[in-house]
Coordinates of C-alpha atoms (C1' of nucleotides) in Angstrom, one line a residue:
Chain A
X1 CA 105.5 -95.2 -144.2
X2 CA 105.6 -91.7 -145.4
X3 CA 102.6 -89.9 -147.0
X4 CA 104.3 -89.9 -150.3
X5 CA 104.8 -93.6 -150.1
X6 CA 101.2 -94.2 -149.3
X7 CA 100.1 -92.1 -152.2
X8 CA 102.3 -93.9 -154.6
X9 CA 101.1 -97.1 -153.2
X10 CA 97.6 -96.2 -153.7
X11 CA 98.2 -95.0 -157.3
X12 CA 99.9 -98.3 -158.0
X13 CA 97.1 -100.3 -156.6
X14 CA 94.7 -98.8 -159.0
X15 CA 96.7 -100.3 -161.7
X16 CA 94.9 -103.5 -162.3
X17 CA 94.4 -103.2 -166.0
X18 CA 97.0 -102.7 -168.6
X19 CA 94.4 -102.7 -171.5
X20 CA 90.9 -103.8 -170.7
X21 CA 89.8 -103.6 -174.4
X22 CA 91.5 -107.0 -174.8
X23 CA 88.8 -108.6 -172.6
X24 CA 85.9 -107.2 -174.7
X25 CA 84.0 -109.9 -176.5
X26 CA 84.6 -108.4 -179.9
X27 CA 88.3 -108.1 -179.6
X28 CA 90.1 -110.6 -181.8
X29 CA 93.5 -111.6 -180.6
X30 CA 96.5 -112.8 -182.7
X31 CA 96.0 -116.4 -181.8
X32 CA 92.8 -118.3 -181.0
X33 CA 93.7 -121.2 -178.8
X34 CA 91.8 -124.5 -179.3
X35 CA 90.3 -123.4 -182.6
X36 CA 93.2 -124.6 -184.7
X37 CA 91.0 -127.2 -186.5
X38 CA 88.2 -124.8 -187.2
X39 CA 90.7 -122.2 -188.5
X40 CA 92.3 -124.7 -190.8
X41 CA 89.1 -126.0 -192.2
X42 CA 87.7 -122.6 -192.8
X43 CA 90.9 -121.4 -194.4
X44 CA 91.0 -124.5 -196.7
X45 CA 87.5 -123.9 -197.8
X46 CA 88.0 -120.2 -198.5
X47 CA 91.4 -120.5 -200.1
X48 CA 90.2 -120.6 -203.7
X49 CA 89.1 -117.0 -203.2
X50 CA 92.7 -115.9 -203.4
X51 CA 93.0 -117.2 -206.9
X52 CA 89.7 -115.6 -207.8
X53 CA 87.6 -118.8 -207.7
X54 CA 84.4 -119.1 -205.8
X55 CA 84.7 -120.9 -202.5
X56 CA 81.8 -123.1 -201.4
X57 CA 79.1 -121.5 -199.3
X58 CA 79.5 -122.3 -195.7
X59 CA 77.2 -122.8 -192.8
X60 CA 78.6 -122.4 -189.4
X61 CA 76.9 -123.2 -186.2
X62 CA 77.7 -123.5 -182.5
X63 CA 76.5 -122.1 -179.2
X64 CA 77.2 -118.6 -178.1
X65 CA 80.8 -117.9 -177.1
X66 CA 82.3 -120.8 -179.1
X67 CA 84.4 -118.5 -181.3
X68 CA 82.4 -118.6 -184.5
X69 CA 82.6 -114.9 -185.2
X70 CA 86.2 -114.5 -184.0
X71 CA 87.4 -117.4 -186.2
X72 CA 85.6 -116.2 -189.2
X73 CA 86.8 -112.6 -188.9
X74 CA 90.3 -113.9 -188.1
X75 CA 90.6 -116.2 -191.1
X76 CA 89.2 -113.6 -193.5
X77 CA 91.5 -110.9 -192.3
X78 CA 94.6 -113.2 -192.5
X79 CA 93.7 -114.4 -196.0
X80 CA 93.1 -110.9 -197.2
X81 CA 96.4 -109.6 -195.7
X82 CA 98.3 -112.5 -197.2
X83 CA 96.8 -112.0 -200.6
X84 CA 97.6 -108.4 -200.5
X85 CA 101.2 -109.0 -199.6
X86 CA 101.5 -111.4 -202.6
X87 CA 100.0 -108.7 -204.8
X88 CA 96.8 -110.6 -205.4
X89 CA 93.7 -108.6 -205.3
X90 CA 91.1 -111.2 -206.4
X91 CA 88.7 -111.1 -203.5
X92 CA 86.9 -108.9 -201.0
X93 CA 84.6 -109.6 -198.1
X94 CA 81.8 -108.1 -196.1
X95 CA 80.9 -108.9 -192.6
X96 CA 77.3 -108.2 -191.6
X97 CA 75.8 -108.7 -188.3
X98 CA 72.1 -109.4 -188.9
X99 CA 71.1 -108.5 -185.4
X100 CA 72.2 -104.9 -186.1
X101 CA 71.6 -104.8 -189.8
X102 CA 68.2 -106.3 -189.5
X103 CA 66.3 -105.5 -192.7
X104 CA 66.9 -106.8 -196.2
X105 CA 67.2 -103.2 -197.4
X106 CA 70.0 -102.4 -194.9
X107 CA 71.8 -105.6 -195.7
X108 CA 71.9 -104.8 -199.4
X109 CA 72.7 -101.2 -198.8
X110 CA 75.7 -102.3 -196.7
X111 CA 76.8 -104.7 -199.4
X112 CA 76.4 -102.0 -202.0
X113 CA 78.7 -99.6 -200.0
X114 CA 81.3 -102.3 -199.9
X115 CA 81.4 -102.3 -203.7
X116 CA 81.5 -98.5 -203.8
X117 CA 77.9 -98.0 -204.8
X118 CA 76.1 -95.3 -202.9
X119 CA 72.4 -95.8 -202.2
X120 CA 70.0 -93.5 -200.4
X121 CA 68.9 -94.4 -196.9
X122 CA 65.4 -94.8 -198.2
X123 CA 63.3 -94.1 -201.3
X124 CA 64.2 -96.9 -203.6
X125 CA 62.9 -100.5 -203.7
X126 CA 64.9 -103.2 -201.9
X127 CA 65.2 -105.1 -205.2
X128 CA 66.6 -102.0 -206.8
X129 CA 69.3 -101.8 -204.1
X130 CA 70.1 -105.4 -204.8
X131 CA 70.5 -104.8 -208.5
X132 CA 72.8 -101.8 -208.0
X133 CA 74.9 -103.9 -205.6
X134 CA 75.2 -106.6 -208.2
X135 CA 76.1 -104.2 -210.9
X136 CA 78.7 -102.6 -208.7
X137 CA 80.2 -105.9 -207.8
X138 CA 80.3 -107.2 -211.4
X139 CA 82.4 -104.2 -212.3
X140 CA 85.0 -105.0 -209.7
X141 CA 85.7 -108.4 -211.2
X142 CA 86.2 -110.1 -207.8
X143 CA 85.0 -112.8 -205.6
X144 CA 83.1 -111.5 -202.7
X145 CA 82.7 -113.4 -199.5
X146 CA 79.7 -112.3 -197.6
X147 CA 79.4 -113.2 -193.9
X148 CA 76.0 -113.1 -192.4
X149 CA 76.4 -113.4 -188.7
X150 CA 73.4 -114.2 -186.5
X151 CA 71.5 -114.9 -189.7
X152 CA 68.6 -116.4 -187.8
X153 CA 67.6 -112.9 -186.7
X154 CA 67.2 -111.7 -190.2
X155 CA 65.3 -114.7 -191.4
X156 CA 63.0 -114.8 -188.4
X157 CA 62.0 -111.2 -189.0
X158 CA 62.0 -110.9 -192.7
X159 CA 62.0 -114.4 -194.1
X160 CA 64.5 -116.1 -196.3
X161 CA 64.2 -113.9 -199.3
X162 CA 67.6 -112.3 -198.8
X163 CA 69.2 -115.6 -198.6
X164 CA 67.4 -116.8 -201.7
X165 CA 68.5 -113.8 -203.7
X166 CA 72.1 -114.0 -202.5
X167 CA 72.4 -117.7 -203.2
X168 CA 71.2 -117.1 -206.7
X169 CA 73.3 -113.9 -207.3
X170 CA 76.0 -115.8 -209.2
X171 CA 73.5 -116.5 -212.0
X172 CA 73.2 -112.8 -212.6
X173 CA 76.9 -112.0 -212.4
X174 CA 79.3 -112.3 -215.3
X175 CA 82.7 -111.2 -214.0
X176 CA 82.3 -111.5 -210.3
X177 CA 81.1 -114.2 -207.9
X178 CA 79.7 -114.3 -204.4
X179 CA 80.2 -116.8 -201.7
X180 CA 78.2 -116.9 -198.5
X181 CA 79.0 -117.7 -194.9
X182 CA 76.0 -118.0 -192.6
X183 CA 76.6 -118.1 -188.9
X184 CA 74.0 -119.0 -186.3
X185 CA 73.8 -120.3 -182.7
X186 CA 70.4 -121.7 -183.2
X187 CA 70.7 -125.3 -184.3
X188 CA 67.0 -125.6 -185.1
X189 CA 67.2 -122.7 -187.4
X190 CA 68.6 -124.8 -190.3
X191 CA 65.4 -126.9 -190.2
X192 CA 63.2 -123.9 -190.8
X193 CA 65.0 -123.0 -194.0
X194 CA 63.7 -123.6 -197.5
X195 CA 65.4 -126.9 -198.6
X196 CA 66.8 -125.2 -201.7
X197 CA 68.4 -122.5 -199.6
X198 CA 69.6 -125.0 -197.1
X199 CA 71.4 -127.2 -199.6
X200 CA 72.9 -124.2 -201.3
X201 CA 74.1 -122.5 -198.2
X202 CA 75.2 -125.7 -196.6
X203 CA 77.7 -126.8 -199.3
X204 CA 80.1 -127.0 -196.4
X205 CA 79.2 -127.1 -192.7
X206 CA 81.3 -126.3 -189.7
X207 CA 80.2 -127.0 -186.2
X208 CA 81.9 -125.3 -183.3
X209 CA 81.9 -127.4 -180.2
X210 CA 81.8 -125.7 -176.8
X211 CA 85.0 -125.1 -174.9
X212 CA 85.7 -127.2 -171.8
X213 CA 87.0 -125.7 -168.6
X214 CA 90.6 -126.2 -169.3
X215 CA 90.4 -124.7 -172.8
X216 CA 88.7 -121.7 -171.3
X217 CA 91.5 -121.3 -168.9
X218 CA 94.0 -121.2 -171.7
X219 CA 92.0 -118.5 -173.5
X220 CA 91.7 -116.5 -170.3
X221 CA 95.3 -116.8 -169.5
X222 CA 96.4 -115.6 -172.9
X223 CA 94.1 -112.6 -172.8
X224 CA 94.9 -111.8 -169.1
X225 CA 98.6 -111.6 -169.9
X226 CA 97.9 -108.6 -172.2
X227 CA 95.0 -107.2 -170.4
X228 CA 96.2 -107.1 -166.8
X229 CA 99.4 -105.9 -165.2
X230 CA 101.7 -108.6 -163.9
X231 CA 100.7 -109.9 -160.5
X232 CA 97.3 -108.2 -160.8
X233 CA 95.5 -111.6 -160.6
X234 CA 95.4 -113.8 -157.6
X235 CA 95.8 -117.5 -158.0
X236 CA 92.6 -119.4 -158.7
X237 CA 90.8 -116.4 -160.4
X238 CA 91.3 -117.7 -163.9
X239 CA 90.3 -121.2 -162.9
X240 CA 87.2 -120.0 -161.3
X241 CA 86.1 -117.8 -164.2
X242 CA 86.6 -120.8 -166.5
X243 CA 84.8 -123.2 -164.3
X244 CA 81.8 -120.9 -163.9
X245 CA 81.6 -120.3 -167.7
X246 CA 82.1 -124.0 -168.4
X247 CA 79.0 -124.7 -166.4
X248 CA 77.1 -122.4 -168.9
X249 CA 77.9 -124.6 -171.9
X250 CA 81.5 -123.4 -172.2
X251 CA 80.7 -119.9 -173.2
X252 CA 84.0 -118.0 -173.7
X253 CA 82.2 -114.7 -173.9
X254 CA 80.9 -115.3 -170.5
X255 CA 84.3 -116.3 -169.1
X256 CA 85.8 -113.1 -170.5
X257 CA 82.9 -111.0 -169.1
X258 CA 83.5 -112.5 -165.7
X259 CA 87.1 -111.7 -165.7
X260 CA 86.6 -108.2 -167.0
X261 CA 83.9 -107.3 -164.5
X262 CA 85.9 -108.9 -161.7
X263 CA 88.8 -106.7 -162.7
X264 CA 86.6 -103.6 -162.8
X265 CA 85.2 -104.4 -159.3
X266 CA 88.7 -104.8 -158.0
X267 CA 89.9 -101.6 -159.5
X268 CA 86.8 -99.7 -158.3
X269 CA 87.5 -100.5 -154.7
X270 CA 91.3 -100.0 -155.1
X271 CA 92.3 -103.5 -154.4
X272 CA 95.8 -104.5 -155.4
X273 CA 94.8 -107.6 -157.2
X274 CA 91.7 -109.4 -158.5
X275 CA 90.7 -112.2 -156.1
X276 CA 88.2 -115.1 -156.4
X277 CA 85.9 -113.0 -154.2
X278 CA 85.8 -110.4 -156.9
X279 CA 84.9 -113.1 -159.4
X280 CA 81.9 -114.2 -157.3
X281 CA 80.7 -110.7 -157.1
X282 CA 81.2 -110.3 -160.8
X283 CA 79.0 -113.3 -161.3
X284 CA 76.3 -111.8 -159.1
X285 CA 76.5 -108.6 -160.9
X286 CA 76.1 -110.2 -164.3
X287 CA 73.3 -112.3 -163.0
X288 CA 71.6 -109.2 -161.5
X289 CA 71.8 -107.4 -164.8
X290 CA 70.4 -110.3 -166.6
X291 CA 67.4 -110.6 -164.2
X292 CA 66.8 -106.8 -164.3
X293 CA 66.7 -106.8 -168.0
X294 CA 64.3 -109.8 -167.9
X295 CA 62.0 -108.2 -165.4
X296 CA 61.9 -104.8 -167.2
X297 CA 60.6 -106.3 -170.4
X298 CA 57.9 -108.4 -168.8
X299 CA 54.3 -107.5 -169.9
X300 CA 52.2 -105.7 -167.4
X301 CA 50.1 -108.6 -166.3
X302 CA 53.1 -110.8 -165.8
X303 CA 54.6 -108.1 -163.6
X304 CA 51.4 -108.0 -161.5
X305 CA 51.5 -111.8 -161.1
X306 CA 55.1 -111.6 -160.1
X307 CA 54.3 -108.8 -157.7
X308 CA 51.6 -110.9 -156.0
X309 CA 54.0 -113.9 -155.7
X310 CA 56.7 -111.6 -154.3
X311 CA 54.5 -110.1 -151.7
X312 CA 53.0 -113.4 -150.7
X313 CA 56.3 -115.3 -150.5
X314 CA 57.7 -112.5 -148.3
X315 CA 55.0 -113.4 -145.8
X316 CA 55.0 -117.1 -146.2
X317 CA 57.4 -119.7 -147.5
X318 CA 55.4 -120.3 -150.6
X319 CA 52.1 -119.4 -152.3
X320 CA 49.6 -121.2 -154.6
X321 CA 47.8 -120.5 -157.8
X322 CA 44.6 -119.6 -156.1
X323 CA 46.2 -117.2 -153.6
X324 CA 48.2 -115.6 -156.3
X325 CA 45.1 -115.1 -158.4
X326 CA 43.0 -113.5 -155.7
X327 CA 45.8 -111.2 -154.8
X328 CA 46.5 -110.4 -158.4
X329 CA 42.8 -109.6 -158.9
X330 CA 43.1 -107.0 -156.1
X331 CA 46.2 -105.5 -157.6
X332 CA 44.6 -105.2 -161.0
X333 CA 41.6 -103.5 -159.5
X334 CA 43.9 -101.2 -157.6
X335 CA 45.5 -99.8 -160.6
X336 CA 42.3 -99.9 -162.6
X337 CA 42.9 -102.4 -165.3
X338 CA 40.9 -105.4 -166.5
X339 CA 41.9 -108.7 -164.9
X340 CA 42.7 -111.7 -166.9
X341 CA 41.2 -115.2 -166.3
X342 CA 42.6 -117.7 -164.0
X343 CA 43.4 -119.9 -166.9
X344 CA 45.7 -117.3 -168.3
X345 CA 47.3 -116.5 -165.0
X346 CA 48.1 -120.2 -164.7
X347 CA 50.0 -119.9 -168.0
X348 CA 51.7 -116.7 -166.9
X349 CA 53.0 -118.5 -163.8
X350 CA 54.3 -121.2 -166.0
X351 CA 56.1 -118.7 -168.1
X352 CA 57.7 -117.1 -165.1
X353 CA 58.8 -120.5 -164.1
X354 CA 60.4 -121.1 -167.5
X355 CA 62.3 -117.9 -167.2
X356 CA 63.7 -119.0 -163.9
X357 CA 62.1 -116.1 -162.0
X358 CA 59.8 -118.3 -159.9
X359 CA 59.7 -121.9 -159.1
X360 CA 56.4 -123.7 -159.6
X361 CA 55.7 -127.3 -158.8
X362 CA 52.4 -129.1 -159.0
X363 CA 51.5 -131.0 -155.9
X364 CA 48.4 -132.6 -154.5
X365 CA 47.2 -131.5 -151.1
X366 CA 44.8 -134.4 -151.0
X367 CA 41.4 -133.3 -149.7
X368 CA 42.5 -129.8 -150.3
X369 CA 43.0 -130.1 -153.9
X370 CA 45.7 -130.0 -156.5
X371 CA 47.7 -126.9 -157.0
X372 CA 51.1 -125.4 -157.8
X373 CA 53.3 -124.4 -155.0
X374 CA 55.1 -121.3 -156.1
X375 CA 58.3 -119.8 -154.6
X376 CA 60.4 -116.9 -155.8
X377 CA 63.8 -117.8 -157.1
X378 CA 65.3 -114.3 -157.0
X379 CA 65.8 -111.6 -154.5
X380 CA 62.4 -110.0 -153.6
X381 CA 64.0 -106.6 -153.1
X382 CA 65.3 -106.7 -156.6
X383 CA 61.8 -107.4 -157.9
X384 CA 60.3 -104.6 -156.0
X385 CA 63.0 -102.1 -157.1
X386 CA 62.7 -103.0 -160.7
X387 CA 58.9 -103.1 -160.8
X388 CA 58.8 -99.7 -159.1
X389 CA 60.5 -98.3 -162.2
X390 CA 57.4 -99.0 -164.2
X391 CA 55.3 -95.8 -164.0
X392 CA 52.1 -97.9 -164.0
X393 CA 53.2 -99.7 -160.9
X394 CA 55.4 -97.2 -159.1
X395 CA 52.7 -96.0 -156.7
X396 CA 51.4 -99.5 -156.0
X397 CA 54.9 -100.9 -155.2
X398 CA 55.7 -98.0 -153.0
X399 CA 52.5 -98.5 -151.1
X400 CA 53.4 -102.2 -150.6
X401 CA 56.9 -101.3 -149.5
X402 CA 55.7 -98.9 -146.8
X403 CA 53.9 -101.7 -145.0
Chain B
dC1 C1' 37.0 -147.7 -150.9
dT2 C1' 34.9 -143.5 -152.2
dT3 C1' 34.6 -138.8 -152.3
dC4 C1' 35.8 -134.5 -153.5
dC5 C1' 38.9 -130.3 -153.4
dA6 C1' 41.4 -126.9 -156.2
dC7 C1' 43.2 -126.5 -159.4
dA8 C1' 46.1 -128.4 -164.1
dG9 C1' 46.1 -128.1 -168.6
dG10 C1' 44.0 -129.5 -173.4
dA11 C1' 40.9 -127.8 -177.2
dA12 C1' 38.5 -124.7 -179.6
dC13 C1' 37.7 -120.3 -180.6
dC14 C1' 38.2 -115.1 -181.1
dA15 C1' 40.1 -110.1 -181.5
dG16 C1' 43.7 -107.4 -183.2
dC17 C1' 47.6 -106.6 -185.8
dG18 C1' 51.5 -106.5 -189.0
dG19 C1' 52.9 -108.0 -193.3
dA20 C1' 52.2 -110.1 -198.1
dC21 C1' 49.7 -109.8 -202.1
dC22 C1' 47.1 -108.2 -205.5
Chain C
dG1 C1' 44.3 -99.1 -200.7
dG2 C1' 41.5 -103.2 -199.8
dT3 C1' 41.8 -107.9 -198.4
dC4 C1' 43.6 -112.0 -197.1
dC5 C1' 46.5 -114.6 -193.9
dG6 C1' 49.0 -116.2 -190.1
dC7 C1' 50.5 -115.2 -185.5
dT8 C1' 50.0 -113.7 -180.6
dG9 C1' 47.7 -113.4 -176.5
dG10 C1' 43.6 -113.8 -174.8
dT11 C1' 38.8 -116.4 -173.5
dT12 C1' 35.5 -120.2 -172.6
dC13 C1' 34.6 -124.6 -171.7
dC14 C1' 36.1 -128.6 -170.6
dT15 C1' 37.9 -133.1 -168.6
dG16 C1' 41.5 -135.0 -165.6
dT17 C1' 43.7 -136.1 -161.2
dG18 C1' 46.7 -137.3 -156.4
dG19 C1' 45.7 -138.2 -152.2
dA20 C1' 43.8 -136.7 -147.3
dA21 C1' 39.5 -137.1 -145.3
dG22 C1' 35.5 -139.6 -144.2

DNA sequence: CTTCCACAGGAACCAGCGGACC
DNA sequence: GGTCCGCTGGTTCCTGTGGAAG
């Protein structure tokens, strides 16, 4: 093979992706497989908007990655386009993600901007922004469908006042109407709402069931066709991504992430196609990121407890509450902070257990008492490297490492 | 059969803090 | 601009307990 051939070959091999954007979770494809029923129901409920009538408020719930956001955006966009083509201009809509727009002020400000009302970033009362939004909307003479995605974030942080105001907005409007769509993946959230809001918001309810493994395969195949070059995917790759994601309550987002990351890994190392091996590595990478994020955000004492467990389990198979506590005490003294009581440490160990970072099981050692045996469920090296990034612990961790 | 270890984990209470409410 | 209130993360004090050892 000539040098030129090799070069061309190499260049070709880098060509795994045709368009990786298509695998991003916020990309909305032209068709949404296995959500036909949901699309139909949602469209039926929203249809009156085209004629300028107010659709029922809707509450949508389902676990992460079940297509709630995609379906909602898809239906609204289609309806809007269709209405435009027919020369109807009776409704408008606003999509707000409450995780990003997480204060009542910003929610109202964003709504106001949708109805061409400009409000300052700050300086006026929240209720004033709301009033201006209503005035602006009323002038437009339209039905406005407001989508509040991840609505539980907003309510948890700032209460249900926003919802209360919005559900009652119609009483204050003369020419326009509003209709709400609330989306959440927290099933229990509904219970925490004021009954009046609940009944008003839940005029219609839509539940999105998780995808099963076969459905995930369809979704992945459809996207992969556009995202990857032909023959860039080995057999079994799609099936594996689907199976792994199905294990996590059928999360389509996770399935897409797996496929995307696997593709990126393959491309990075110049492979000619994505293999199952790449998928497993993608899973590990995703898992690693998750754990790193988790460890980073742990409070200081929890980090110290984790550090003691890590050090001890590197020496022995497992450790116990008592051992952990004595070692933790030393560590605390070492970096010059006040130690917590054993009672509290016991709880911290339980919390680490809940997070899946350690494994703690109560056992009785007869004569030698009752205790928890604690093992580490993640890679100890990873723990050390993440903890050493904490300036308060860096020195300590390095000292431990050097032994 | 009893004892007794080494904790588990419940209950009550407390300090500090951010937000609601005059 | 004080004060009241509920929440979080902590403490103190406590009773409970499975099973090896004696």
